[in-house]
JSON list of C-alpha atoms and ligand atoms in Angstrom, two decimals:
[
{"chain": "A", "resi": 1, "resn": "UNK", "atom": "CA", "xyz": [-5.98, -16.64, 5.48]},
{"chain": "A", "resi": 2, "resn": "UNK", "atom": "CA", "xyz": [-8.51, -13.57, 5.69]},
{"chain": "A", "resi": 3, "resn": "UNK", "atom": "CA", "xyz": [-11.77, -14.72, 6.23]},
{"chain": "A", "resi": 4, "resn": "UNK", "atom": "CA", "xyz": [-14.21, -12.12, 7.13]},
{"chain": "A", "resi": 5, "resn": "UNK", "atom": "CA", "xyz": [-14.81, -8.42, 6.93]},
{"chain": "A", "resi": 6, "resn": "UNK", "atom": "CA", "xyz": [-13.09, -7.43, 10.38]},
{"chain": "A", "resi": 7, "resn": "UNK", "atom": "CA", "xyz": [-10.02, -9.31, 8.98]},
{"chain": "A", "resi": 8, "resn": "UNK", "atom": "CA", "xyz": [-10.19, -7.11, 5.76]},
{"chain": "A", "resi": 9, "resn": "UNK", "atom": "CA", "xyz": [-10.54, -3.89, 7.81]},
{"chain": "A", "resi": 10, "resn": "UNK", "atom": "CA", "xyz": [-7.39, -4.95, 9.97]},
{"chain": "A", "resi": 11, "resn": "UNK", "atom": "CA", "xyz": [-5.72, -5.92, 6.69]},
{"chain": "A", "resi": 12, "resn": "UNK", "atom": "CA", "xyz": [-6.40, -2.49, 5.06]},
{"chain": "A", "resi": 13, "resn": "UNK", "atom": "CA", "xyz": [-5.25, -0.94, 8.30]},
{"chain": "A", "resi": 14, "resn": "UNK", "atom": "CA", "xyz": [-2.05, -2.51, 8.07]},
{"chain": "A", "resi": 15, "resn": "UNK", "atom": "CA", "xyz": [-1.78, -1.94, 4.56]},
{"chain": "A", "resi": 16, "resn": "UNK", "atom": "CA", "xyz": [-2.23, 1.98, 4.63]},
{"chain": "A", "resi": 17, "resn": "UNK", "atom": "CA", "xyz": [-0.30, 2.41, 7.55]},
{"chain": "A", "resi": 18, "resn": "UNK", "atom": "CA", "xyz": [2.68, 0.66, 5.94]},
{"chain": "A", "resi": 19, "resn": "UNK", "atom": "CA", "xyz": [5.67, 3.28, 5.42]},
{"chain": "A", "resi": 20, "resn": "UNK", "atom": "CA", "xyz": [6.93, 1.34, 2.16]},
{"chain": "A", "resi": 21, "resn": "UNK", "atom": "CA", "xyz": [3.06, 1.83, 0.62]},
{"chain": "A", "resi": 22, "resn": "UNK", "atom": "CA", "xyz": [2.89, 5.28, 1.88]},
{"chain": "A", "resi": 23, "resn": "UNK", "atom": "CA", "xyz": [6.33, 6.07, 0.41]},
{"chain": "A", "resi": 24, "resn": "UNK", "atom": "CA", "xyz": [4.59, 4.85, -3.19]},
{"chain": "A", "resi": 25, "resn": "UNK", "atom": "CA", "xyz": [2.02, 7.51, -2.67]},
{"chain": "A", "resi": 26, "resn": "UNK", "atom": "CA", "xyz": [4.19, 10.13, -1.57]},
{"chain": "A", "resi": 27, "resn": "UNK", "atom": "CA", "xyz": [6.54, 9.49, -4.63]},
{"chain": "A", "resi": 28, "resn": "UNK", "atom": "CA", "xyz": [3.68, 9.70, -7.24]},
{"chain": "A", "resi": 29, "resn": "UNK", "atom": "CA", "xyz": [3.57, 12.92, -9.40]},
{"chain": "A", "resi": 30, "resn": "UNK", "atom": "CA", "xyz": [0.54, 14.92, -8.76]},
{"chain": "A", "resi": 31, "resn": "UNK", "atom": "CA", "xyz": [-1.81, 14.55, -11.94]},
{"chain": "A", "resi": 32, "resn": "UNK", "atom": "CA", "xyz": [-1.41, 17.32, -14.39]},
{"chain": "A", "resi": 33, "resn": "UNK", "atom": "CA", "xyz": [-5.39, 17.45, -14.87]},
{"chain": "A", "resi": 34, "resn": "UNK", "atom": "CA", "xyz": [-5.84, 18.25, -11.27]},
{"chain": "A", "resi": 35, "resn": "UNK", "atom": "CA", "xyz": [-3.18, 20.86, -11.23]},
{"chain": "A", "resi": 36, "resn": "UNK", "atom": "CA", "xyz": [-4.71, 22.45, -14.27]},
{"chain": "A", "resi": 37, "resn": "UNK", "atom": "CA", "xyz": [-8.22, 22.33, -12.65]},
{"chain": "A", "resi": 38, "resn": "UNK", "atom": "CA", "xyz": [-7.06, 23.74, -9.40]},
{"chain": "A", "resi": 39, "resn": "UNK", "atom": "CA", "xyz": [-5.12, 26.48, -11.41]},
{"chain": "A", "resi": 40, "resn": "UNK", "atom": "CA", "xyz": [-8.21, 27.66, -12.57]},
{"chain": "A", "resi": 41, "resn": "UNK", "atom": "CA", "xyz": [-9.72, 28.38, -9.09]},
{"chain": "A", "resi": 42, "resn": "UNK", "atom": "CA", "xyz": [-6.50, 29.49, -7.11]},
{"chain": "A", "resi": 43, "resn": "UNK", "atom": "CA", "xyz": [-6.72, 32.88, -5.71]},
{"chain": "A", "resi": 44, "resn": "UNK", "atom": "CA", "xyz": [-10.36, 32.95, -5.37]},
{"chain": "A", "resi": 45, "resn": "UNK", "atom": "CA", "xyz": [-10.69, 32.40, -1.58]},
{"chain": "A", "resi": 46, "resn": "UNK", "atom": "CA", "xyz": [-11.83, 28.76, -2.36]},
{"chain": "A", "resi": 47, "resn": "UNK", "atom": "CA", "xyz": [-11.98, 26.22, 0.32]},
{"chain": "A", "resi": 48, "resn": "UNK", "atom": "CA", "xyz": [-10.97, 22.42, -0.42]},
{"chain": "A", "resi": 49, "resn": "UNK", "atom": "CA", "xyz": [-11.09, 19.18, 1.29]},
{"chain": "A", "resi": 50, "resn": "UNK", "atom": "CA", "xyz": [-8.62, 16.64, 0.18]},
{"chain": "A", "resi": 51, "resn": "UNK", "atom": "CA", "xyz": [-10.71, 13.62, 1.18]},
{"chain": "A", "resi": 52, "resn": "UNK", "atom": "CA", "xyz": [-8.36, 10.55, 1.86]},
{"chain": "A", "resi": 53, "resn": "UNK", "atom": "CA", "xyz": [-4.89, 12.58, 1.25]},
{"chain": "A", "resi": 54, "resn": "UNK", "atom": "CA", "xyz": [-2.68, 9.71, 1.60]},
{"chain": "A", "resi": 55, "resn": "UNK", "atom": "CA", "xyz": [0.96, 10.90, 1.85]},
{"chain": "A", "resi": 56, "resn": "UNK", "atom": "CA", "xyz": [-0.24, 14.38, 1.13]},
{"chain": "A", "resi": 57, "resn": "UNK", "atom": "CA", "xyz": [0.93, 14.86, -2.45]},
{"chain": "A", "resi": 58, "resn": "UNK", "atom": "CA", "xyz": [-2.24, 16.90, -3.65]},
{"chain": "A", "resi": 59, "resn": "UNK", "atom": "CA", "xyz": [-2.75, 18.54, -0.32]},
{"chain": "A", "resi": 60, "resn": "UNK", "atom": "CA", "xyz": [0.87, 20.19, -0.50]},
{"chain": "A", "resi": 61, "resn": "UNK", "atom": "CA", "xyz": [-0.03, 21.57, -3.99]},
{"chain": "A", "resi": 62, "resn": "UNK", "atom": "CA", "xyz": [-3.50, 22.82, -2.81]},
{"chain": "A", "resi": 63, "resn": "UNK", "atom": "CA", "xyz": [-1.74, 24.66, -0.17]},
{"chain": "A", "resi": 64, "resn": "UNK", "atom": "CA", "xyz": [1.08, 25.98, -2.37]},
{"chain": "A", "resi": 65, "resn": "UNK", "atom": "CA", "xyz": [-1.77, 27.52, -4.70]},
{"chain": "A", "resi": 66, "resn": "UNK", "atom": "CA", "xyz": [-3.18, 29.29, -1.84]},
{"chain": "A", "resi": 67, "resn": "UNK", "atom": "CA", "xyz": [-6.44, 27.34, -1.09]},
{"chain": "A", "resi": 68, "resn": "UNK", "atom": "CA", "xyz": [-8.18, 27.41, 2.21]},
{"chain": "A", "resi": 69, "resn": "UNK", "atom": "CA", "xyz": [-7.02, 23.71, 2.44]},
{"chain": "A", "resi": 70, "resn": "UNK", "atom": "CA", "xyz": [-8.14, 20.73, 4.87]},
{"chain": "A", "resi": 71, "resn": "UNK", "atom": "CA", "xyz": [-7.12, 17.09, 4.50]},
{"chain": "A", "resi": 72, "resn": "UNK", "atom": "CA", "xyz": [-8.33, 14.01, 6.06]},
{"chain": "A", "resi": 73, "resn": "UNK", "atom": "CA", "xyz": [-7.49, 10.43, 6.00]},
{"chain": "A", "resi": 74, "resn": "UNK", "atom": "CA", "xyz": [-8.54, 7.02, 7.82]},
{"chain": "A", "resi": 75, "resn": "UNK", "atom": "CA", "xyz": [-5.11, 6.16, 8.83]},
{"chain": "A", "resi": 76, "resn": "UNK", "atom": "CA", "xyz": [-2.99, 7.68, 11.13]},
{"chain": "A", "resi": 77, "resn": "UNK", "atom": "CA", "xyz": [0.25, 7.30, 9.29]},
{"chain": "A", "resi": 78, "resn": "UNK", "atom": "CA", "xyz": [-1.28, 8.88, 6.36]},
{"chain": "A", "resi": 79, "resn": "UNK", "atom": "CA", "xyz": [-2.10, 11.81, 8.48]},
{"chain": "A", "resi": 80, "resn": "UNK", "atom": "CA", "xyz": [1.18, 12.17, 10.08]},
{"chain": "A", "resi": 81, "resn": "UNK", "atom": "CA", "xyz": [3.03, 11.97, 6.68]},
{"chain": "A", "resi": 82, "resn": "UNK", "atom": "CA", "xyz": [0.58, 14.57, 5.39]},
{"chain": "A", "resi": 83, "resn": "UNK", "atom": "CA", "xyz": [1.21, 16.69, 8.29]},
{"chain": "A", "resi": 84, "resn": "UNK", "atom": "CA", "xyz": [5.02, 16.43, 7.82]},
{"chain": "A", "resi": 85, "resn": "UNK", "atom": "CA", "xyz": [4.75, 17.27, 4.19]},
{"chain": "A", "resi": 86, "resn": "UNK", "atom": "CA", "xyz": [3.20, 20.40, 5.13]},
{"chain": "A", "resi": 87, "resn": "UNK", "atom": "CA", "xyz": [5.50, 21.40, 7.86]},
{"chain": "A", "resi": 88, "resn": "UNK", "atom": "CA", "xyz": [8.28, 20.62, 4.92]},
{"chain": "A", "resi": 89, "resn": "UNK", "atom": "CA", "xyz": [6.93, 23.35, 2.97]},
{"chain": "A", "resi": 90, "resn": "UNK", "atom": "CA", "xyz": [6.80, 25.77, 5.74]},
{"chain": "A", "resi": 91, "resn": "UNK", "atom": "CA", "xyz": [3.58, 25.34, 7.19]},
{"chain": "A", "resi": 92, "resn": "UNK", "atom": "CA", "xyz": [3.26, 25.78, 11.03]},
{"chain": "A", "resi": 93, "resn": "UNK", "atom": "CA", "xyz": [2.94, 22.64, 13.10]},
{"chain": "A", "resi": 94, "resn": "UNK", "atom": "CA", "xyz": [-0.17, 23.93, 14.78]},
{"chain": "A", "resi": 95, "resn": "UNK", "atom": "CA", "xyz": [-1.86, 24.77, 11.61]},
{"chain": "A", "resi": 96, "resn": "UNK", "atom": "CA", "xyz": [-0.77, 21.37, 9.90]},
{"chain": "A", "resi": 97, "resn": "UNK", "atom": "CA", "xyz": [-2.38, 19.67, 12.94]},
{"chain": "A", "resi": 98, "resn": "UNK", "atom": "CA", "xyz": [-5.41, 21.62, 12.66]},
{"chain": "A", "resi": 99, "resn": "UNK", "atom": "CA", "xyz": [-5.88, 21.11, 8.98]},
{"chain": "A", "resi": 100, "resn": "UNK", "atom": "CA", "xyz": [-4.86, 17.50, 8.40]},
{"chain": "A", "resi": 101, "resn": "UNK", "atom": "CA", "xyz": [-7.04, 15.37, 10.66]},
{"chain": "A", "resi": 102, "resn": "UNK", "atom": "CA", "xyz": [-7.98, 11.58, 11.12]},
{"chain": "A", "resi": 103, "resn": "UNK", "atom": "CA", "xyz": [-11.36, 11.12, 9.10]},
{"chain": "A", "resi": 104, "resn": "UNK", "atom": "CA", "xyz": [-13.55, 8.92, 7.47]},
{"chain": "A", "resi": 105, "resn": "UNK", "atom": "CA", "xyz": [-15.33, 9.46, 4.15]},
{"chain": "A", "resi": 106, "resn": "UNK", "atom": "CA", "xyz": [-18.39, 7.91, 5.43]},
{"chain": "A", "resi": 107, "resn": "UNK", "atom": "CA", "xyz": [-18.71, 10.47, 8.38]},
{"chain": "A", "resi": 108, "resn": "UNK", "atom": "CA", "xyz": [-17.12, 13.46, 7.20]},
{"chain": "A", "resi": 109, "resn": "UNK", "atom": "CA", "xyz": [-16.60, 15.92, 10.26]},
{"chain": "A", "resi": 110, "resn": "UNK", "atom": "CA", "xyz": [-17.23, 19.17, 8.62]},
{"chain": "A", "resi": 111, "resn": "UNK", "atom": "CA", "xyz": [-20.56, 21.24, 8.63]},
{"chain": "A", "resi": 112, "resn": "UNK", "atom": "CA", "xyz": [-22.92, 21.23, 5.42]},
{"chain": "A", "resi": 113, "resn": "UNK", "atom": "CA", "xyz": [-21.83, 23.11, 2.34]},
{"chain": "A", "resi": 114, "resn": "UNK", "atom": "CA", "xyz": [-18.61, 24.01, 4.04]},
{"chain": "A", "resi": 115, "resn": "UNK", "atom": "CA", "xyz": [-16.22, 23.68, 0.84]},
{"chain": "A", "resi": 116, "resn": "UNK", "atom": "CA", "xyz": [-16.33, 24.72, -2.64]},
{"chain": "A", "resi": 117, "resn": "UNK", "atom": "CA", "xyz": [-14.31, 21.67, -3.90]},
{"chain": "A", "resi": 118, "resn": "UNK", "atom": "CA", "xyz": [-13.58, 18.17, -2.55]},
{"chain": "A", "resi": 119, "resn": "UNK", "atom": "CA", "xyz": [-10.73, 16.32, -4.09]},
{"chain": "A", "resi": 120, "resn": "UNK", "atom": "CA", "xyz": [-11.33, 12.32, -3.78]},
{"chain": "A", "resi": 121, "resn": "UNK", "atom": "CA", "xyz": [-8.54, 10.96, -5.73]},
{"chain": "A", "resi": 122, "resn": "UNK", "atom": "CA", "xyz": [-8.35, 7.11, -5.33]},
{"chain": "A", "resi": 123, "resn": "UNK", "atom": "CA", "xyz": [-10.49, 6.77, -2.28]},
{"chain": "A", "resi": 124, "resn": "UNK", "atom": "CA", "xyz": [-14.18, 5.65, -3.19]},
{"chain": "A", "resi": 125, "resn": "UNK", "atom": "CA", "xyz": [-13.61, 2.45, -4.49]},
{"chain": "A", "resi": 126, "resn": "UNK", "atom": "CA", "xyz": [-12.22, 1.63, -0.95]},
{"chain": "A", "resi": 127, "resn": "UNK", "atom": "CA", "xyz": [-15.74, 1.60, 0.22]},
{"chain": "A", "resi": 128, "resn": "UNK", "atom": "CA", "xyz": [-16.62, -1.96, 1.46]},
{"chain": "A", "resi": 129, "resn": "UNK", "atom": "CA", "xyz": [-19.80, -2.33, -0.32]},
{"chain": "A", "resi": 130, "resn": "UNK", "atom": "CA", "xyz": [-22.44, -0.45, -2.41]},
{"chain": "A", "resi": 131, "resn": "UNK", "atom": "CA", "xyz": [-24.11, 0.96, 0.69]},
{"chain": "A", "resi": 132, "resn": "UNK", "atom": "CA", "xyz": [-20.72, 2.47, 1.84]},
{"chain": "A", "resi": 133, "resn": "UNK", "atom": "CA", "xyz": [-20.11, 3.84, -1.52]},
{"chain": "A", "resi": 134, "resn": "UNK", "atom": "CA", "xyz": [-23.69, 5.79, -1.60]},
{"chain": "A", "resi": 135, "resn": "UNK", "atom": "CA", "xyz": [-22.92, 7.07, 1.92]},
{"chain": "A", "resi": 136, "resn": "UNK", "atom": "CA", "xyz": [-19.56, 8.30, 1.05]},
{"chain": "A", "resi": 137, "resn": "UNK", "atom": "CA", "xyz": [-20.83, 10.30, -1.98]},
{"chain": "A", "resi": 138, "resn": "UNK", "atom": "CA", "xyz": [-23.76, 11.65, 0.16]},
{"chain": "A", "resi": 139, "resn": "UNK", "atom": "CA", "xyz": [-21.24, 13.01, 2.65]},
{"chain": "A", "resi": 140, "resn": "UNK", "atom": "CA", "xyz": [-19.41, 14.75, 0.02]},
{"chain": "A", "resi": 141, "resn": "UNK", "atom": "CA", "xyz": [-22.55, 16.10, -1.34]},
{"chain": "A", "resi": 142, "resn": "UNK", "atom": "CA", "xyz": [-23.49, 17.26, 2.16]},
{"chain": "A", "resi": 143, "resn": "UNK", "atom": "CA", "xyz": [-20.23, 19.13, 2.41]},
{"chain": "A", "resi": 144, "resn": "UNK", "atom": "CA", "xyz": [-20.15, 20.88, -0.79]},
{"chain": "A", "resi": 145, "resn": "UNK", "atom": "CA", "xyz": [-21.55, 24.19, -1.45]},
{"chain": "A", "resi": 146, "resn": "UNK", "atom": "CA", "xyz": [-24.15, 25.17, -4.27]},
{"chain": "A", "resi": 147, "resn": "UNK", "atom": "CA", "xyz": [-21.99, 24.74, -7.67]},
{"chain": "A", "resi": 148, "resn": "UNK", "atom": "CA", "xyz": [-19.13, 23.03, -5.47]},
{"chain": "A", "resi": 149, "resn": "UNK", "atom": "CA", "xyz": [-17.15, 20.61, -7.54]},
{"chain": "A", "resi": 150, "resn": "UNK", "atom": "CA", "xyz": [-16.18, 17.00, -6.56]},
{"chain": "A", "resi": 151, "resn": "UNK", "atom": "CA", "xyz": [-13.08, 16.08, -8.20]},
{"chain": "A", "resi": 152, "resn": "UNK", "atom": "CA", "xyz": [-12.77, 12.16, -8.40]},
{"chain": "A", "resi": 153, "resn": "UNK", "atom": "CA", "xyz": [-10.67, 9.50, -9.38]},
{"chain": "A", "resi": 154, "resn": "UNK", "atom": "CA", "xyz": [-11.27, 5.99, -8.65]},
{"chain": "A", "resi": 155, "resn": "UNK", "atom": "CA", "xyz": [-11.20, 2.19, -10.08]},
{"chain": "A", "resi": 156, "resn": "UNK", "atom": "CA", "xyz": [-13.86, 1.17, -11.94]},
{"chain": "A", "resi": 157, "resn": "UNK", "atom": "CA", "xyz": [-15.45, -2.58, -12.80]},
{"chain": "A", "resi": 158, "resn": "UNK", "atom": "CA", "xyz": [-14.92, -1.82, -16.60]},
{"chain": "A", "resi": 159, "resn": "UNK", "atom": "CA", "xyz": [-11.70, -3.95, -17.05]},
{"chain": "A", "resi": 160, "resn": "UNK", "atom": "CA", "xyz": [-11.31, -6.56, -14.00]},
{"chain": "A", "resi": 161, "resn": "UNK", "atom": "CA", "xyz": [-8.37, -8.68, -13.82]},
{"chain": "A", "resi": 162, "resn": "UNK", "atom": "CA", "xyz": [-8.58, -11.79, -11.36]},
{"chain": "A", "resi": 163, "resn": "UNK", "atom": "CA", "xyz": [-9.93, -10.13, -8.42]},
{"chain": "A", "resi": 164, "resn": "UNK", "atom": "CA", "xyz": [-12.11, -12.35, -6.08]},
{"chain": "A", "resi": 165, "resn": "UNK", "atom": "CA", "xyz": [-15.78, -11.21, -6.26]},
{"chain": "A", "resi": 166, "resn": "UNK", "atom": "CA", "xyz": [-17.31, -11.39, -2.86]},
{"chain": "A", "resi": 167, "resn": "UNK", "atom": "CA", "xyz": [-20.58, -9.50, -3.27]},
{"chain": "A", "resi": 168, "resn": "UNK", "atom": "CA", "xyz": [-22.59, -7.39, -5.40]},
{"chain": "A", "resi": 169, "resn": "UNK", "atom": "CA", "xyz": [-19.70, -5.08, -6.92]},
{"chain": "A", "resi": 170, "resn": "UNK", "atom": "CA", "xyz": [-17.46, -6.05, -4.13]},
{"chain": "A", "resi": 171, "resn": "UNK", "atom": "CA", "xyz": [-14.18, -7.43, -4.99]},
{"chain": "A", "resi": 172, "resn": "UNK", "atom": "CA", "xyz": [-10.79, -8.45, -3.25]},
{"chain": "A", "resi": 173, "resn": "UNK", "atom": "CA", "xyz": [-7.33, -8.04, -4.70]},
{"chain": "A", "resi": 174, "resn": "UNK", "atom": "CA", "xyz": [-4.20, -10.43, -4.07]},
{"chain": "A", "resi": 175, "resn": "UNK", "atom": "CA", "xyz": [-3.24, -8.22, -1.09]},
{"chain": "A", "resi": 176, "resn": "UNK", "atom": "CA", "xyz": [-6.59, -8.75, 0.66]},
{"chain": "A", "resi": 177, "resn": "UNK", "atom": "CA", "xyz": [-7.91, -5.25, -0.03]},
{"chain": "A", "resi": 178, "resn": "UNK", "atom": "CA", "xyz": [-11.46, -4.76, -0.21]},
{"chain": "A", "resi": 179, "resn": "UNK", "atom": "CA", "xyz": [-12.82, -2.59, -3.50]},
{"chain": "A", "resi": 180, "resn": "UNK", "atom": "CA", "xyz": [-16.30, -1.72, -4.71]},
{"chain": "A", "resi": 181, "resn": "UNK", "atom": "CA", "xyz": [-16.06, -1.36, -8.09]},
{"chain": "A", "resi": 182, "resn": "UNK", "atom": "CA", "xyz": [-18.98, 0.01, -10.38]},
{"chain": "A", "resi": 183, "resn": "UNK", "atom": "CA", "xyz": [-19.18, 1.46, -14.06]},
{"chain": "A", "resi": 184, "resn": "UNK", "atom": "CA", "xyz": [-19.14, 5.07, -14.48]},
{"chain": "A", "resi": 185, "resn": "UNK", "atom": "CA", "xyz": [-23.07, 4.92, -15.41]},
{"chain": "A", "resi": 186, "resn": "UNK", "atom": "CA", "xyz": [-23.72, 3.45, -12.05]},
{"chain": "A", "resi": 187, "resn": "UNK", "atom": "CA", "xyz": [-21.34, 6.06, -10.47]},
{"chain": "A", "resi": 188, "resn": "UNK", "atom": "CA", "xyz": [-23.06, 9.12, -12.23]},
{"chain": "A", "resi": 189, "resn": "UNK", "atom": "CA", "xyz": [-26.54, 7.35, -11.00]},
{"chain": "A", "resi": 190, "resn": "UNK", "atom": "CA", "xyz": [-25.31, 7.34, -7.42]},
{"chain": "A", "resi": 191, "resn": "UNK", "atom": "CA", "xyz": [-24.07, 10.87, -8.02]},
{"chain": "A", "resi": 192, "resn": "UNK", "atom": "CA", "xyz": [-27.54, 12.03, -9.15]},
{"chain": "A", "resi": 193, "resn": "UNK", "atom": "CA", "xyz": [-29.19, 10.79, -6.43]},
{"chain": "A", "resi": 194, "resn": "UNK", "atom": "CA", "xyz": [-27.04, 13.03, -4.33]},
{"chain": "A", "resi": 195, "resn": "UNK", "atom": "CA", "xyz": [-27.56, 15.96, -6.37]},
{"chain": "A", "resi": 196, "resn": "UNK", "atom": "CA", "xyz": [-24.01, 15.77, -8.17]},
{"chain": "A", "resi": 197, "resn": "UNK", "atom": "CA", "xyz": [-24.16, 16.05, -11.98]},
{"chain": "A", "resi": 198, "resn": "UNK", "atom": "CA", "xyz": [-21.18, 15.54, -14.46]},
{"chain": "A", "resi": 199, "resn": "UNK", "atom": "CA", "xyz": [-19.48, 18.92, -15.37]},
{"chain": "A", "resi": 200, "resn": "UNK", "atom": "CA", "xyz": [-18.00, 16.81, -18.35]},
{"chain": "A", "resi": 201, "resn": "UNK", "atom": "CA", "xyz": [-17.96, 13.33, -19.77]},
{"chain": "A", "resi": 202, "resn": "UNK", "atom": "CA", "xyz": [-16.16, 10.90, -17.27]},
{"chain": "A", "resi": 203, "resn": "UNK", "atom": "CA", "xyz": [-12.66, 9.73, -18.55]},
{"chain": "A", "resi": 204, "resn": "UNK", "atom": "CA", "xyz": [-11.72, 6.25, -18.62]},
{"chain": "A", "resi": 205, "resn": "UNK", "atom": "CA", "xyz": [-8.38, 4.39, -18.92]},
{"chain": "A", "resi": 206, "resn": "UNK", "atom": "CA", "xyz": [-6.10, 1.77, -17.57]},
{"chain": "A", "resi": 207, "resn": "UNK", "atom": "CA", "xyz": [-3.16, 2.77, -15.34]},
{"chain": "A", "resi": 208, "resn": "UNK", "atom": "CA", "xyz": [-0.24, 0.87, -13.47]},
{"chain": "A", "resi": 209, "resn": "UNK", "atom": "CA", "xyz": [-0.56, 1.42, -9.77]},
{"chain": "A", "resi": 210, "resn": "UNK", "atom": "CA", "xyz": [1.75, 0.09, -6.98]},
{"chain": "A", "resi": 211, "resn": "UNK", "atom": "CA", "xyz": [-0.64, -3.07, -6.89]},
{"chain": "A", "resi": 212, "resn": "UNK", "atom": "CA", "xyz": [-0.89, -3.99, -10.57]},
{"chain": "A", "resi": 213, "resn": "UNK", "atom": "CA", "xyz": [-2.87, -2.49, -13.59]},
{"chain": "A", "resi": 214, "resn": "UNK", "atom": "CA", "xyz": [-6.44, -1.06, -12.79]},
{"chain": "A", "resi": 215, "resn": "UNK", "atom": "CA", "xyz": [-9.22, 0.47, -14.87]},
{"chain": "A", "resi": 216, "resn": "UNK", "atom": "CA", "xyz": [-9.70, 4.01, -13.83]},
{"chain": "A", "resi": 217, "resn": "UNK", "atom": "CA", "xyz": [-12.40, 6.55, -14.00]},
{"chain": "A", "resi": 218, "resn": "UNK", "atom": "CA", "xyz": [-12.28, 10.11, -13.09]},
{"chain": "A", "resi": 219, "resn": "UNK", "atom": "CA", "xyz": [-14.23, 13.18, -13.66]},
{"chain": "A", "resi": 220, "resn": "UNK", "atom": "CA", "xyz": [-15.60, 16.40, -12.15]},
{"chain": "A", "resi": 221, "resn": "UNK", "atom": "CA", "xyz": [-19.11, 16.52, -10.75]},
{"chain": "A", "resi": 222, "resn": "UNK", "atom": "CA", "xyz": [-20.91, 19.71, -9.76]},
{"chain": "A", "resi": 223, "resn": "UNK", "atom": "CA", "xyz": [-23.36, 20.07, -6.78]},
{"chain": "A", "resi": 224, "resn": "UNK", "atom": "CA", "xyz": [-26.88, 21.20, -7.91]},
{"chain": "B", "resi": 1, "resn": "SAM", "atom": "C1", "xyz": [-4.79, 5.48, -3.55]},
{"chain": "B", "resi": 1, "resn": "SAM", "atom": "S1", "xyz": [-4.77, 6.24, -1.96]},
{"chain": "B", "resi": 1, "resn": "SAM", "atom": "C2", "xyz": [-4.81, 7.77, -2.38]},
{"chain": "B", "resi": 1, "resn": "SAM", "atom": "C3", "xyz": [-4.23, 8.93, -1.48]},
{"chain": "B", "resi": 1, "resn": "SAM", "atom": "C4", "xyz": [-4.14, 10.19, -1.95]},
{"chain": "B", "resi": 1, "resn": "SAM", "atom": "N1", "xyz": [-5.29, 10.81, -2.32]},
{"chain": "B", "resi": 1, "resn": "SAM", "atom": "C5", "xyz": [-3.51, 10.28, -3.46]},
{"chain": "B", "resi": 1, "resn": "SAM", "atom": "O1", "xyz": [-4.00, 10.59, -4.59]},
{"chain": "B", "resi": 1, "resn": "SAM", "atom": "O2", "xyz": [-1.90, 10.18, -3.24]},
{"chain": "B", "resi": 1, "resn": "SAM", "atom": "C6", "xyz": [-6.03, 6.01, -0.89]},
{"chain": "B", "resi": 1, "resn": "SAM", "atom": "C7", "xyz": [-6.20, 6.84, 0.40]},
{"chain": "B", "resi": 1, "resn": "SAM", "atom": "O3", "xyz": [-7.40, 6.46, 0.81]},
{"chain": "B", "resi": 1, "resn": "SAM", "atom": "C8", "xyz": [-7.58, 6.41, 2.19]},
{"chain": "B", "resi": 1, "resn": "SAM", "atom": "N2", "xyz": [-8.73, 5.77, 2.74]},
{"chain": "B", "resi": 1, "resn": "SAM", "atom": "C9", "xyz": [-9.00, 4.43, 2.46]},
{"chain": "B", "resi": 1, "resn": "SAM", "atom": "N3", "xyz": [-10.30, 4.29, 3.11]},
{"chain": "B", "resi": 1, "resn": "SAM", "atom": "C10", "xyz": [-10.76, 5.43, 3.49]},
{"chain": "B", "resi": 1, "resn": "SAM", "atom": "C11", "xyz": [-11.94, 6.25, 4.22]},
{"chain": "B", "resi": 1, "resn": "SAM", "atom": "N4", "xyz": [-12.95, 5.21, 4.42]},
{"chain": "B", "resi": 1, "resn": "SAM", "atom": "N5", "xyz": [-12.03, 7.31, 4.56]},
{"chain": "B", "resi": 1, "resn": "SAM", "atom": "C12", "xyz": [-10.94, 8.05, 4.49]},
{"chain": "B", "resi": 1, "resn": "SAM", "atom": "N6", "xyz": [-9.96, 7.90, 3.67]},
{"chain": "B", "resi": 1, "resn": "SAM", "atom": "C13", "xyz": [-9.85, 6.49, 3.31]},
{"chain": "B", "resi": 1, "resn": "SAM", "atom": "C14", "xyz": [-6.35, 5.55, 2.44]},
{"chain": "B", "resi": 1, "resn": "SAM", "atom": "O4", "xyz": [-5.78, 5.53, 3.53]},
{"chain": "B", "resi": 1, "resn": "SAM", "atom": "C15", "xyz": [-5.30, 6.01, 1.42]},
{"chain": "B", "resi": 1, "resn": "SAM", "atom": "O5", "xyz": [-4.71, 7.30, 1.90]}
]
């Protein structure tokens, strides 16, 4: 039985490094709404960070569309899978190793105002509490250029199933994964604190993922 924060982190590490789970993310199609968004900006010399890249499905599309693409993930098997994915489409191994690195959304290892776009698809709710979520959004804002875009997709608190509540906005799934879940209003409030405004209304819906049905929100934020 998982009893404390360290154990939850160990459990998450096992979950995200498990090749069965990685396979699920690898086989998921890239959402059409991101393809449409990225097509609008391709061929314009834009730099993109795929934050929490997972098995690399979005990173691959970004490379193919000709973006100056970087990707990072907290877990090593996600990083190695994304690198393999890029090598599979003809990216040189040295380039794949340089462009895809181990990295934490809480401490993004890039200079201020480095990226035109940050994609965070399914990542922010993996924060362990509200202060981590705030920190992650602050980090994204820091690495974005003025008028740069944050494309995000994350679970929200709108329709909660039987998650165990362990703190303010903090829940634990049946797999023992910690999630910080908030409303779209609160998300926008945190973003505003970091100079990020919604470009268009946040979209909300329900979706079936590998671990069950989740309330999801997604949107595009612009840096002031
Ligand atoms: C739901 S998956 C989404 C993966 C990928 N973005 C996609 O759309 O296929 C969430 C990813 O976030 C990563 N992750 C979790 N916590 C993270 C953190 N603190 N920093 C960076 N990545 C993290 C996980 O390893 C996992 O790859």
